[in-house]
mmCIF file of C-alpha atoms in Angstrom:
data_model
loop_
_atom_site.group_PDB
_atom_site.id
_atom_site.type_symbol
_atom_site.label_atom_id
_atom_site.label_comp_id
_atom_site.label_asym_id
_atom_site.label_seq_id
_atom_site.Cartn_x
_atom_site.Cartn_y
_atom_site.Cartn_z
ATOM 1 C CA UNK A 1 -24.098 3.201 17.628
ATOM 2 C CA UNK A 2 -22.526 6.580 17.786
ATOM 3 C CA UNK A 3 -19.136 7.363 16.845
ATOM 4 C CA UNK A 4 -17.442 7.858 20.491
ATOM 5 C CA UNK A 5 -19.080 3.850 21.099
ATOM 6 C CA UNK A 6 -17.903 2.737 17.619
ATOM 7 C CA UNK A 7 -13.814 3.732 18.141
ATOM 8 C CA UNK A 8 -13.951 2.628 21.925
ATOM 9 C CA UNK A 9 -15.316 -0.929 20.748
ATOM 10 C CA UNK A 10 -12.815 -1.041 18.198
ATOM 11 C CA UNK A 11 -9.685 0.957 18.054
ATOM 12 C CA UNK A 12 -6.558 -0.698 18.315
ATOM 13 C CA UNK A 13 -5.489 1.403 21.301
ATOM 14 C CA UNK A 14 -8.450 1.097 23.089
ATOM 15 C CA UNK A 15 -6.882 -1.609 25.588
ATOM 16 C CA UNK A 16 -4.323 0.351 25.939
ATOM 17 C CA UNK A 17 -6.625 3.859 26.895
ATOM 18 C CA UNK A 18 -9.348 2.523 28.814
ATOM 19 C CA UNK A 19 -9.033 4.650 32.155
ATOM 20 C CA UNK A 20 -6.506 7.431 30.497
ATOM 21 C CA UNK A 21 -9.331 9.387 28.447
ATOM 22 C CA UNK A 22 -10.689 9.337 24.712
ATOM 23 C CA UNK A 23 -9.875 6.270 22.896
ATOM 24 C CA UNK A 24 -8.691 8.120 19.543
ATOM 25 C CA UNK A 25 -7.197 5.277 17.900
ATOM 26 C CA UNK A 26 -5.999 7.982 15.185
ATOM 27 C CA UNK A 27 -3.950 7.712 12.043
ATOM 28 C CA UNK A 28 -1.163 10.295 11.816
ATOM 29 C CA UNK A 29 -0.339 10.342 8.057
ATOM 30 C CA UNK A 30 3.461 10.539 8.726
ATOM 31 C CA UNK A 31 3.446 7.178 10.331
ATOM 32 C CA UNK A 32 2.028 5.165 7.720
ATOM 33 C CA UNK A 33 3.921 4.177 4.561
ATOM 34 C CA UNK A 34 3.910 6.873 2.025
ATOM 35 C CA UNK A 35 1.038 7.332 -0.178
ATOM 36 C CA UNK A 36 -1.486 6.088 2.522
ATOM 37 C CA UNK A 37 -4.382 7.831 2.701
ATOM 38 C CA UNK A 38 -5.832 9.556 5.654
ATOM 39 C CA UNK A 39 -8.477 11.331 5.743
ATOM 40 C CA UNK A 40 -10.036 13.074 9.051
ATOM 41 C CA UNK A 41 -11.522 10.852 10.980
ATOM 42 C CA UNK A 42 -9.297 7.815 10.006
ATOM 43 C CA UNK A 43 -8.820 5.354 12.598
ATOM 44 C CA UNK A 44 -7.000 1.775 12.772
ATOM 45 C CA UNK A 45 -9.432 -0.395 14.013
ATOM 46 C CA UNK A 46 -8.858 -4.314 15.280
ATOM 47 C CA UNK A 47 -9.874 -6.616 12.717
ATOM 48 C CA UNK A 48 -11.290 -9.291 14.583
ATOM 49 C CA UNK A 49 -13.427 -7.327 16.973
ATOM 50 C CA UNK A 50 -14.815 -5.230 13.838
ATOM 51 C CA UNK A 51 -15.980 -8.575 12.293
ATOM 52 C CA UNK A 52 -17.482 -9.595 15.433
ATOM 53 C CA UNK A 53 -19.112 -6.910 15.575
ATOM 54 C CA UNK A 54 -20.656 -7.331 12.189
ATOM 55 C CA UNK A 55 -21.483 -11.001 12.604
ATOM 56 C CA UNK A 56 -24.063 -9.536 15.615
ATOM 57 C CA UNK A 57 -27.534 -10.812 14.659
ATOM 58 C CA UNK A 58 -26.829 -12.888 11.794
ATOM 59 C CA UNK A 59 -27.177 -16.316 10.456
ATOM 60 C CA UNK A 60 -23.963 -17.059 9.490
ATOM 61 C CA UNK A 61 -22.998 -21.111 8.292
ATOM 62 C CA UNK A 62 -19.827 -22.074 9.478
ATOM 63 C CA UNK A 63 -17.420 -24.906 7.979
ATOM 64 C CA UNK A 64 -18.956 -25.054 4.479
ATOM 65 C CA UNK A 65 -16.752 -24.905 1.232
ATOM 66 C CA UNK A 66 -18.327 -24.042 -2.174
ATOM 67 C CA UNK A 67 -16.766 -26.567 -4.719
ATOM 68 C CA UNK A 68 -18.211 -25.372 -7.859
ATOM 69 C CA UNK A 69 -21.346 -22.957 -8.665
ATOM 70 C CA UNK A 70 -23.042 -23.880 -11.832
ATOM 71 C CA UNK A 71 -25.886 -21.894 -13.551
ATOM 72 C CA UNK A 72 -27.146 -24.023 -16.556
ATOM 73 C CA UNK A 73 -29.923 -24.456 -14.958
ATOM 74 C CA UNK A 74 -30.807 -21.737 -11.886
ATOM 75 C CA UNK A 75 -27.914 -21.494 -9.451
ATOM 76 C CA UNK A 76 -26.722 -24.044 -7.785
ATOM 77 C CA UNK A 77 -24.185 -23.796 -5.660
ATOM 78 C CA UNK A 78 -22.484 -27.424 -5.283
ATOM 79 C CA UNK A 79 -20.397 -28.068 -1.609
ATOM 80 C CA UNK A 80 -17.613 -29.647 -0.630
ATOM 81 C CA UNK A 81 -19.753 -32.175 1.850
ATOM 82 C CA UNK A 82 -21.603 -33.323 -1.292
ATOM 83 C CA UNK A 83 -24.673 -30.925 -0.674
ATOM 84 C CA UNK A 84 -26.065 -28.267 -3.033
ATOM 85 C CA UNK A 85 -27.850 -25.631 -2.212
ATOM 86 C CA UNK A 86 -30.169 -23.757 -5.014
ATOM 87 C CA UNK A 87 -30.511 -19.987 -5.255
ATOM 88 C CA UNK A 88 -31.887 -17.242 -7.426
ATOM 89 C CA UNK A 89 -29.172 -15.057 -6.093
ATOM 90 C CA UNK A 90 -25.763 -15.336 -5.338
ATOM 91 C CA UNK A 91 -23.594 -13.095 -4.013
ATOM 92 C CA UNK A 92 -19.488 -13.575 -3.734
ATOM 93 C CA UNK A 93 -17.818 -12.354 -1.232
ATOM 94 C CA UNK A 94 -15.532 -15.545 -0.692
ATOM 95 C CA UNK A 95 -12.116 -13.076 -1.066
ATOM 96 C CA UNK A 96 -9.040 -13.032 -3.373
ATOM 97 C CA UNK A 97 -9.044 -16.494 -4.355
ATOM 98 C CA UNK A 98 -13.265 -16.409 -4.793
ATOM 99 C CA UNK A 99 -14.133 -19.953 -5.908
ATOM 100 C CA UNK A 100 -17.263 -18.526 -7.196
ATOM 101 C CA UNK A 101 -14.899 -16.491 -9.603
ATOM 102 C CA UNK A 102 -13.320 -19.371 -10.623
ATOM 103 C CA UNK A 103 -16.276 -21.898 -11.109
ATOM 104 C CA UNK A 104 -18.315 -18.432 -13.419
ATOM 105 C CA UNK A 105 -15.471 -16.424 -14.640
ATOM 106 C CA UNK A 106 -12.594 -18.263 -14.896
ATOM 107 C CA UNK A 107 -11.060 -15.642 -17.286
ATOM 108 C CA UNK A 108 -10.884 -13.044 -14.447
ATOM 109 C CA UNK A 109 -7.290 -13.722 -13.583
ATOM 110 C CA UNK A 110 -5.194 -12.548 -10.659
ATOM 111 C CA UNK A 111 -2.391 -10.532 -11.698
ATOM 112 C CA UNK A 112 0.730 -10.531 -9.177
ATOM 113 C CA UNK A 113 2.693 -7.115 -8.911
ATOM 114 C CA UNK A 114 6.412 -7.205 -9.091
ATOM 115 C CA UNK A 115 7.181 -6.253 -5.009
ATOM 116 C CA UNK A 116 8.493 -8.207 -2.798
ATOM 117 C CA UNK A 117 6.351 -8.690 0.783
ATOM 118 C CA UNK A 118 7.284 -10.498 3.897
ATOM 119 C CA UNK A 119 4.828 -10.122 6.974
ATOM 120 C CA UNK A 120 5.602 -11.190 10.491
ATOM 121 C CA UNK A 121 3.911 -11.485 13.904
ATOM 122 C CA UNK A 122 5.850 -10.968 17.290
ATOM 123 C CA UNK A 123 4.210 -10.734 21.176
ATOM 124 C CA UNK A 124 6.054 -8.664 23.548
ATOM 125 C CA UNK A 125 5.284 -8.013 27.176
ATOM 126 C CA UNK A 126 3.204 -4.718 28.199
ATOM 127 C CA UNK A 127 6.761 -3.908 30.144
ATOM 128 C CA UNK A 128 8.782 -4.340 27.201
ATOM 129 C CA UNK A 129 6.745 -2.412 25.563
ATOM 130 C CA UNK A 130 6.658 0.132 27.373
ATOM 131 C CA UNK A 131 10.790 0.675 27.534
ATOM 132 C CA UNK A 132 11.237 -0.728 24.119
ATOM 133 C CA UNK A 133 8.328 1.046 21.728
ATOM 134 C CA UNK A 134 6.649 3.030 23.385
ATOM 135 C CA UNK A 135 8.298 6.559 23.491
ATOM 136 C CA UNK A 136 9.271 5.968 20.259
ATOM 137 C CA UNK A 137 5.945 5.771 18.264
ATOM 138 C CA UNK A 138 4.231 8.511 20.511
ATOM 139 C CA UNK A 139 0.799 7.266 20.721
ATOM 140 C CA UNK A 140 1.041 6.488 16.975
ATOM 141 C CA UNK A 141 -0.149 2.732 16.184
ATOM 142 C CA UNK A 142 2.111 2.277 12.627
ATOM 143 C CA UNK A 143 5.472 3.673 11.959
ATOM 144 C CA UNK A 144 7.911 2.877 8.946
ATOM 145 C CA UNK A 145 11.499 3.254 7.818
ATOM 146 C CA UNK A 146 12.894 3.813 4.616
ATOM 147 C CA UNK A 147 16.371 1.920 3.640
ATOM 148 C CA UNK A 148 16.850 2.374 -0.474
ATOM 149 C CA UNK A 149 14.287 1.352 -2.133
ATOM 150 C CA UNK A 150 13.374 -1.109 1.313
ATOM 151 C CA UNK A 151 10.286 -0.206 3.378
ATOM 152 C CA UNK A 152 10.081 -1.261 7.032
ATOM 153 C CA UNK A 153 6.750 -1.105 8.952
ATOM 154 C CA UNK A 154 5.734 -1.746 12.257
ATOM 155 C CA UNK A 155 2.437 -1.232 13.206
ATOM 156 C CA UNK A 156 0.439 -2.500 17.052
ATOM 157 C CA UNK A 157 -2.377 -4.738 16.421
ATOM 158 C CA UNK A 158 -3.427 -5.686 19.476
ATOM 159 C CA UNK A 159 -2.809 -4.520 23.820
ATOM 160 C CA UNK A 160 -4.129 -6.518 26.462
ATOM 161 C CA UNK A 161 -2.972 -6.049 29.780
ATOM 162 C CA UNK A 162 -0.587 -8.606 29.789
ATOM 163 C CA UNK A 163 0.998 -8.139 26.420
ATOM 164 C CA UNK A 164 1.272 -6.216 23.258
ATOM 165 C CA UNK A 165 1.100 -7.892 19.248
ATOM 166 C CA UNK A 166 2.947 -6.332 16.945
ATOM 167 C CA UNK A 167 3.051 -6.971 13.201
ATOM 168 C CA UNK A 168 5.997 -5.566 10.917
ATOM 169 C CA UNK A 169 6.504 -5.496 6.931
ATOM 170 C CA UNK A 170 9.707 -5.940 4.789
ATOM 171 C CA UNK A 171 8.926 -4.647 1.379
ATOM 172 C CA UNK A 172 10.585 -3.783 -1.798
ATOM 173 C CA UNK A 173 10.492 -3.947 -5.538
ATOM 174 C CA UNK A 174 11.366 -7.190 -7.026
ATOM 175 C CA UNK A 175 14.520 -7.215 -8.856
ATOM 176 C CA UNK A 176 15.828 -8.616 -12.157
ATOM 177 C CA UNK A 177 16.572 -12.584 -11.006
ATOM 178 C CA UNK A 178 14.863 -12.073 -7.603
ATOM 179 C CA UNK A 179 14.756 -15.696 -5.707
ATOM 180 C CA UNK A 180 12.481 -13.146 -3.439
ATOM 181 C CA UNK A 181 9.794 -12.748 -5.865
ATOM 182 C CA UNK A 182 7.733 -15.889 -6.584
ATOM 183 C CA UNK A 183 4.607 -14.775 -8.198
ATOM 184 C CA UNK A 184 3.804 -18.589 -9.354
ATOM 185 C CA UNK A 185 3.955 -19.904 -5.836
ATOM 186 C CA UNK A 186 1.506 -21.820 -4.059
ATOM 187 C CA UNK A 187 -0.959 -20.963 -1.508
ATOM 188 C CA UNK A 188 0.578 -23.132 0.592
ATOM 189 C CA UNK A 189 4.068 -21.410 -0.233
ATOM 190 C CA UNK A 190 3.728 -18.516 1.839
ATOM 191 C CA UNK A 191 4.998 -19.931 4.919
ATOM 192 C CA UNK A 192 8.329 -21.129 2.737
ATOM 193 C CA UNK A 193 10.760 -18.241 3.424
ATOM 194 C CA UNK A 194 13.774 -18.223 1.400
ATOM 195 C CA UNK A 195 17.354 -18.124 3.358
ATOM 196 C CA UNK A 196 18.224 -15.003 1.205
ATOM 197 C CA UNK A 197 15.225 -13.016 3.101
ATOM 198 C CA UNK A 198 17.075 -13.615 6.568
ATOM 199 C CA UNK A 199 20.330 -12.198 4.323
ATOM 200 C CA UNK A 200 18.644 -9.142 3.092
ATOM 201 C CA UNK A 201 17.510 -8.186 6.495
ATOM 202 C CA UNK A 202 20.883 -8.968 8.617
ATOM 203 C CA UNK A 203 22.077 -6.857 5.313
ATOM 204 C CA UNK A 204 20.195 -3.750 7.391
ATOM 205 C CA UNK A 205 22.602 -1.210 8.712
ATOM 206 C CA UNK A 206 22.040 1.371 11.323
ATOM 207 C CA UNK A 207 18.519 0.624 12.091
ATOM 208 C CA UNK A 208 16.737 2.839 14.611
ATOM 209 C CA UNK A 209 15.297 1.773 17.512
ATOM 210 C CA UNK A 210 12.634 0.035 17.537
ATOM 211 C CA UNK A 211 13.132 -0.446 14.291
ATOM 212 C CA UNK A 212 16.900 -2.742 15.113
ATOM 213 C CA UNK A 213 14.650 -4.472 17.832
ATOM 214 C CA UNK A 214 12.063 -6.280 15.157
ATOM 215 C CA UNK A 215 13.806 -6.516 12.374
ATOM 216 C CA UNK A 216 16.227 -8.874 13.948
ATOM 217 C CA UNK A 217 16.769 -11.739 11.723
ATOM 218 C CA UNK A 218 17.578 -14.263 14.257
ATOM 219 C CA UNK A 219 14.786 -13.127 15.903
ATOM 220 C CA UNK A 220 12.659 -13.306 13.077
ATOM 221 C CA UNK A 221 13.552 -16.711 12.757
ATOM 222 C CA UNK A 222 11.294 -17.826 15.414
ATOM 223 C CA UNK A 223 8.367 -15.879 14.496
ATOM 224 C CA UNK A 224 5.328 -16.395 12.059
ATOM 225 C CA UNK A 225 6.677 -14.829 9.067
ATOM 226 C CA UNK A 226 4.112 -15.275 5.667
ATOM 227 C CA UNK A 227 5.409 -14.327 1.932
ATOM 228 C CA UNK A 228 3.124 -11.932 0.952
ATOM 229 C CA UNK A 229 1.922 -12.005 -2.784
ATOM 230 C CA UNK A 230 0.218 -8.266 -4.144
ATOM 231 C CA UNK A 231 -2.315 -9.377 -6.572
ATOM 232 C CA UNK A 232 -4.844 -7.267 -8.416
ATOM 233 C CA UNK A 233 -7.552 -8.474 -10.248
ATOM 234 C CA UNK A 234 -10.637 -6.450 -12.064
ATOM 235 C CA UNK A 235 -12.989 -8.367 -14.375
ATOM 236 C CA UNK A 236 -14.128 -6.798 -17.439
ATOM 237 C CA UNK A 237 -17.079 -4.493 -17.674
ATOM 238 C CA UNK A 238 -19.138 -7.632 -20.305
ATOM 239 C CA UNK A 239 -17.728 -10.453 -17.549
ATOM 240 C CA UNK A 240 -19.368 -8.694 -14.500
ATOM 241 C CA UNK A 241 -22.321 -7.752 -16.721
ATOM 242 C CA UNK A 242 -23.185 -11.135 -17.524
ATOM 243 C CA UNK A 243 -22.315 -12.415 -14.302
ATOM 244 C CA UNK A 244 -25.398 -9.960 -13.044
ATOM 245 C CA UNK A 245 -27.811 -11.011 -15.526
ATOM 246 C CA UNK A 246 -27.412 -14.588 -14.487
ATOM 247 C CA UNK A 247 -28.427 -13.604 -10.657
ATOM 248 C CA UNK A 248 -24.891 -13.871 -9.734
ATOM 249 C CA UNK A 249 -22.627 -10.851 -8.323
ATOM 250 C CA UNK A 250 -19.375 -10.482 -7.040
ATOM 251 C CA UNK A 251 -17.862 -8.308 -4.550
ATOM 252 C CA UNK A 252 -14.789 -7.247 -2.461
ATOM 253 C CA UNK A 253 -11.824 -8.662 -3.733
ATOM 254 C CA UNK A 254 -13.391 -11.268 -5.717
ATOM 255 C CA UNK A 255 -13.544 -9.008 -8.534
ATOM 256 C CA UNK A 256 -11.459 -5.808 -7.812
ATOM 257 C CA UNK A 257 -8.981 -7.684 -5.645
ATOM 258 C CA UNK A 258 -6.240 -5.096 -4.602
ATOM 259 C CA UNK A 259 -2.811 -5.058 -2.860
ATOM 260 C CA UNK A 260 -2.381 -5.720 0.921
ATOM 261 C CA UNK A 261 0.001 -2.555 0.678
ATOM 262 C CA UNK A 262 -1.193 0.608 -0.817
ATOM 263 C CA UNK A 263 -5.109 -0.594 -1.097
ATOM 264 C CA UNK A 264 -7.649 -0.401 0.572
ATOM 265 C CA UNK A 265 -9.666 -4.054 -0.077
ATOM 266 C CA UNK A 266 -11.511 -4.725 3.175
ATOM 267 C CA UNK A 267 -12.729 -0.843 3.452
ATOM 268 C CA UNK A 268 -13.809 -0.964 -0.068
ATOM 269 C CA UNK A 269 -15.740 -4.316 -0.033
ATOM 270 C CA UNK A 270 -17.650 -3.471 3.322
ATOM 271 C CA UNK A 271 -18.088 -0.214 1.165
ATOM 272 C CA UNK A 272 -20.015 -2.476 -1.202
ATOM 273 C CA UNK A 273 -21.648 -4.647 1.332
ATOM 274 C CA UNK A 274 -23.457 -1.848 2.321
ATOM 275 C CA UNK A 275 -24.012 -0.170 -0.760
ATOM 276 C CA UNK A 276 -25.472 -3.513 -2.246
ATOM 277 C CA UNK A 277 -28.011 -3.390 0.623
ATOM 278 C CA UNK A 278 -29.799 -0.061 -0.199
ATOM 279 C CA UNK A 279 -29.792 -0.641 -3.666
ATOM 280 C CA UNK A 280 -31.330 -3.768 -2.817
ATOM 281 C CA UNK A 281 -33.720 -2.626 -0.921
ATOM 282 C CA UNK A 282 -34.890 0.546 -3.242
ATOM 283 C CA UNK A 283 -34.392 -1.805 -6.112
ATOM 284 C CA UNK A 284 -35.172 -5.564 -4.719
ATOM 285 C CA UNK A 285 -32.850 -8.086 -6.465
ATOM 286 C CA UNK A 286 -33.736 -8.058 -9.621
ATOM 287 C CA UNK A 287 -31.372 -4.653 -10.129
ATOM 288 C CA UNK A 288 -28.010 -6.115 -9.517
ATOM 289 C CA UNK A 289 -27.001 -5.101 -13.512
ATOM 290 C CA UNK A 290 -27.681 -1.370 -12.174
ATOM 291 C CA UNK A 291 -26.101 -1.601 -9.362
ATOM 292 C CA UNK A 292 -22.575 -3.098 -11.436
ATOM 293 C CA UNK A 293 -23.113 -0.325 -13.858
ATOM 294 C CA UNK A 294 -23.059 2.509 -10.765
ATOM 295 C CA UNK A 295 -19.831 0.382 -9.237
ATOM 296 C CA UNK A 296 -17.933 -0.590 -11.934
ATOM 297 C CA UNK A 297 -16.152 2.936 -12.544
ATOM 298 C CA UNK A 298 -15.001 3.175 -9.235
ATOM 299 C CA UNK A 299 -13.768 -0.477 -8.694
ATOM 300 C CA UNK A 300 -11.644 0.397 -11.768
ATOM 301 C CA UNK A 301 -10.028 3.743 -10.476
ATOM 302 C CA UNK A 302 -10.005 1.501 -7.056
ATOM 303 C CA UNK A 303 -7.816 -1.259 -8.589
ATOM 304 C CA UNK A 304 -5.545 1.139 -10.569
ATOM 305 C CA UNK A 305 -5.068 3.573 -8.031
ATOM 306 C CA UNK A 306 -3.804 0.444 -5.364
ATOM 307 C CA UNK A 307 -1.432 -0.319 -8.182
ATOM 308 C CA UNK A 308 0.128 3.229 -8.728
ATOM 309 C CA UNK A 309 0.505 3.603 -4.799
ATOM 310 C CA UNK A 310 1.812 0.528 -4.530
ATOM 311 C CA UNK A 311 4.853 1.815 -7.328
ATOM 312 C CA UNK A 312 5.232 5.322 -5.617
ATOM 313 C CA UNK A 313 5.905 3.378 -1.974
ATOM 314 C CA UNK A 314 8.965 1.606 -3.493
ATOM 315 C CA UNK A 315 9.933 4.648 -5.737
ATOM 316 C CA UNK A 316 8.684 3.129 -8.928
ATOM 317 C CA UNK A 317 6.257 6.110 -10.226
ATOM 318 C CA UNK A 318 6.734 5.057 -13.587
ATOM 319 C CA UNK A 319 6.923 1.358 -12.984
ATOM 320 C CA UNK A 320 5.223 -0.494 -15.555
ATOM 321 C CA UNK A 321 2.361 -2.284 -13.999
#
């Protein structure tokens, strides 16, 4: 699939070009949140067409849940249905909160960054899109707004002909007492949003348009809002190591997790994915110690790089992290 194919399948403004020339689906590096990269070439995708498009031509196993992955004896790989499935190979790539992490290398810990992230989903009609956001973000497909040490963001996810999905951010560091910043939370706590979030943002003055328009907190009320936690997470060179010499590897985030904001997690573990499958196939899969040794440098940088952005997009270069 050439290039031209690949961005017209995918872009997030291809909807919204189709019949008005290329499909660019570009990333202006003044509309994203500072420290952002974007390199030529860079373009937003939509995330659910991209992994459809990877799912093309493979078996894939839906509704299974590992419970626990043992390796006393081989791999074995025990579900939540009651069935076990053997292996001389596994490979993780169950996210974040990897139970095959947790079951092998429990020490690997997830490490929560002091920020503060709220994320929100709102639908708004292609005509109120049009007079509401659209000569305002100039073909861009994220924009942002400092306030203090507050970043808004706003970025297009999805155009159909009928309507537009729009996603927005409210970050900022935490601060000292901060009933905002829950790092011990639950999963199930992110859709708990505290009554002093819908203070902080009524607390925004002089918003610009469309800025004032989304980050309307009785507005915001109504919508799908999630607590965001930023977690890191890097397991130690000897962890990953032995991990590899038991037939067992881990990729993605579950092993050099990184923030939502400032990372780049899903490039980096489809970055792997792919890496993973020409060393396998030069080296079969008895070389996965060689291929941690080649990665393990640059999942490191990856990891503390993420955090440092993360700091400089709040104004917190010398944060301790």
């Amino acid at each position: 699939m050439d290039e031209k194919v690949f961005r017209e399948k995918l872009a997030i403004d291809s909807m919204r070009r189709q019949g008005e020339g290329e499909v660019k689906g570009e990333v202006c590096e003044e509309a994203l949140a500072p420290a952002v990269d974007s390199d030529i070439g860079t373009f937003r995708c939509h995330r659910g067409r991209l992994e459809k498009l990877l799912q093309e031509g493979q078996d894939i196993r839906w509704e299974h849940t590992v419970q626990n992955v043992s390796t006393s004896n081989g791999i074995v790989v025990q579900l939540k249905d009651a069935k076990s499935l053997e292996a001389e190979v596994l490979i993780g790539t169950d996210g974040v909160h990897s139970q095959i992490r947790k079951s092998l290398a429990p020490e690997i810990e997830l490490k929560v960054l002091p920020c503060v992230v709220f994320n929100g989903k709102r639908q708004f009609s292609r005509s109120d899109y049009q007079e509401l956001f659209e000569s305002k973000l100039g073909g861009r497909t994220i924009v942002h707004e400092r306030h203090d040490d507050v970043i808004l963001e706003i970025s297009i996810n999805e155009y159909t002909p009928k309507h537009v999905d729009v996603s927005y951010t409210y970050s900022r560091p935490a601060r000292e007492d901060d009933p905002l910043h829950k790092p011990d939370r639950a999963i199930p706590g992110a859709t708990d949003i505290p009554e002093e979030f819908y203070s902080e943002v009524e607390g925004l003055k002089d918003l610009q348009q469309p800025f004032n328009i989304v980050f309307d907190a009785a507005k915001i009320r109504r919508d799908r809002v999630l607590h965001w936690l930023m977690r890191t997470s890097l397991g130690g060179p000897a962890d990953v190591d032995h991990l590899a010499k038991q037939g067992v590897l881990l990729v993605g985030d579950a092993v050099h997790a990184m923030p939502i904001l400032g990372g780049e997690g899903a490039n980096n573990a489809m970055k792997d994915g792919v890496d993973l499958a020409q060393h396998i196939l030069n080296h079969g899969t008895g070389g996965l110690q060689t291929f941690v040794e080649a990665r393990y440098g640059m999942w490191k940088k990856g990891v503390e790089d993420s955090e440092k952005r993360l700091a400089e997009m709040h104004g917190q270069a010398k944060a301790s992290l």
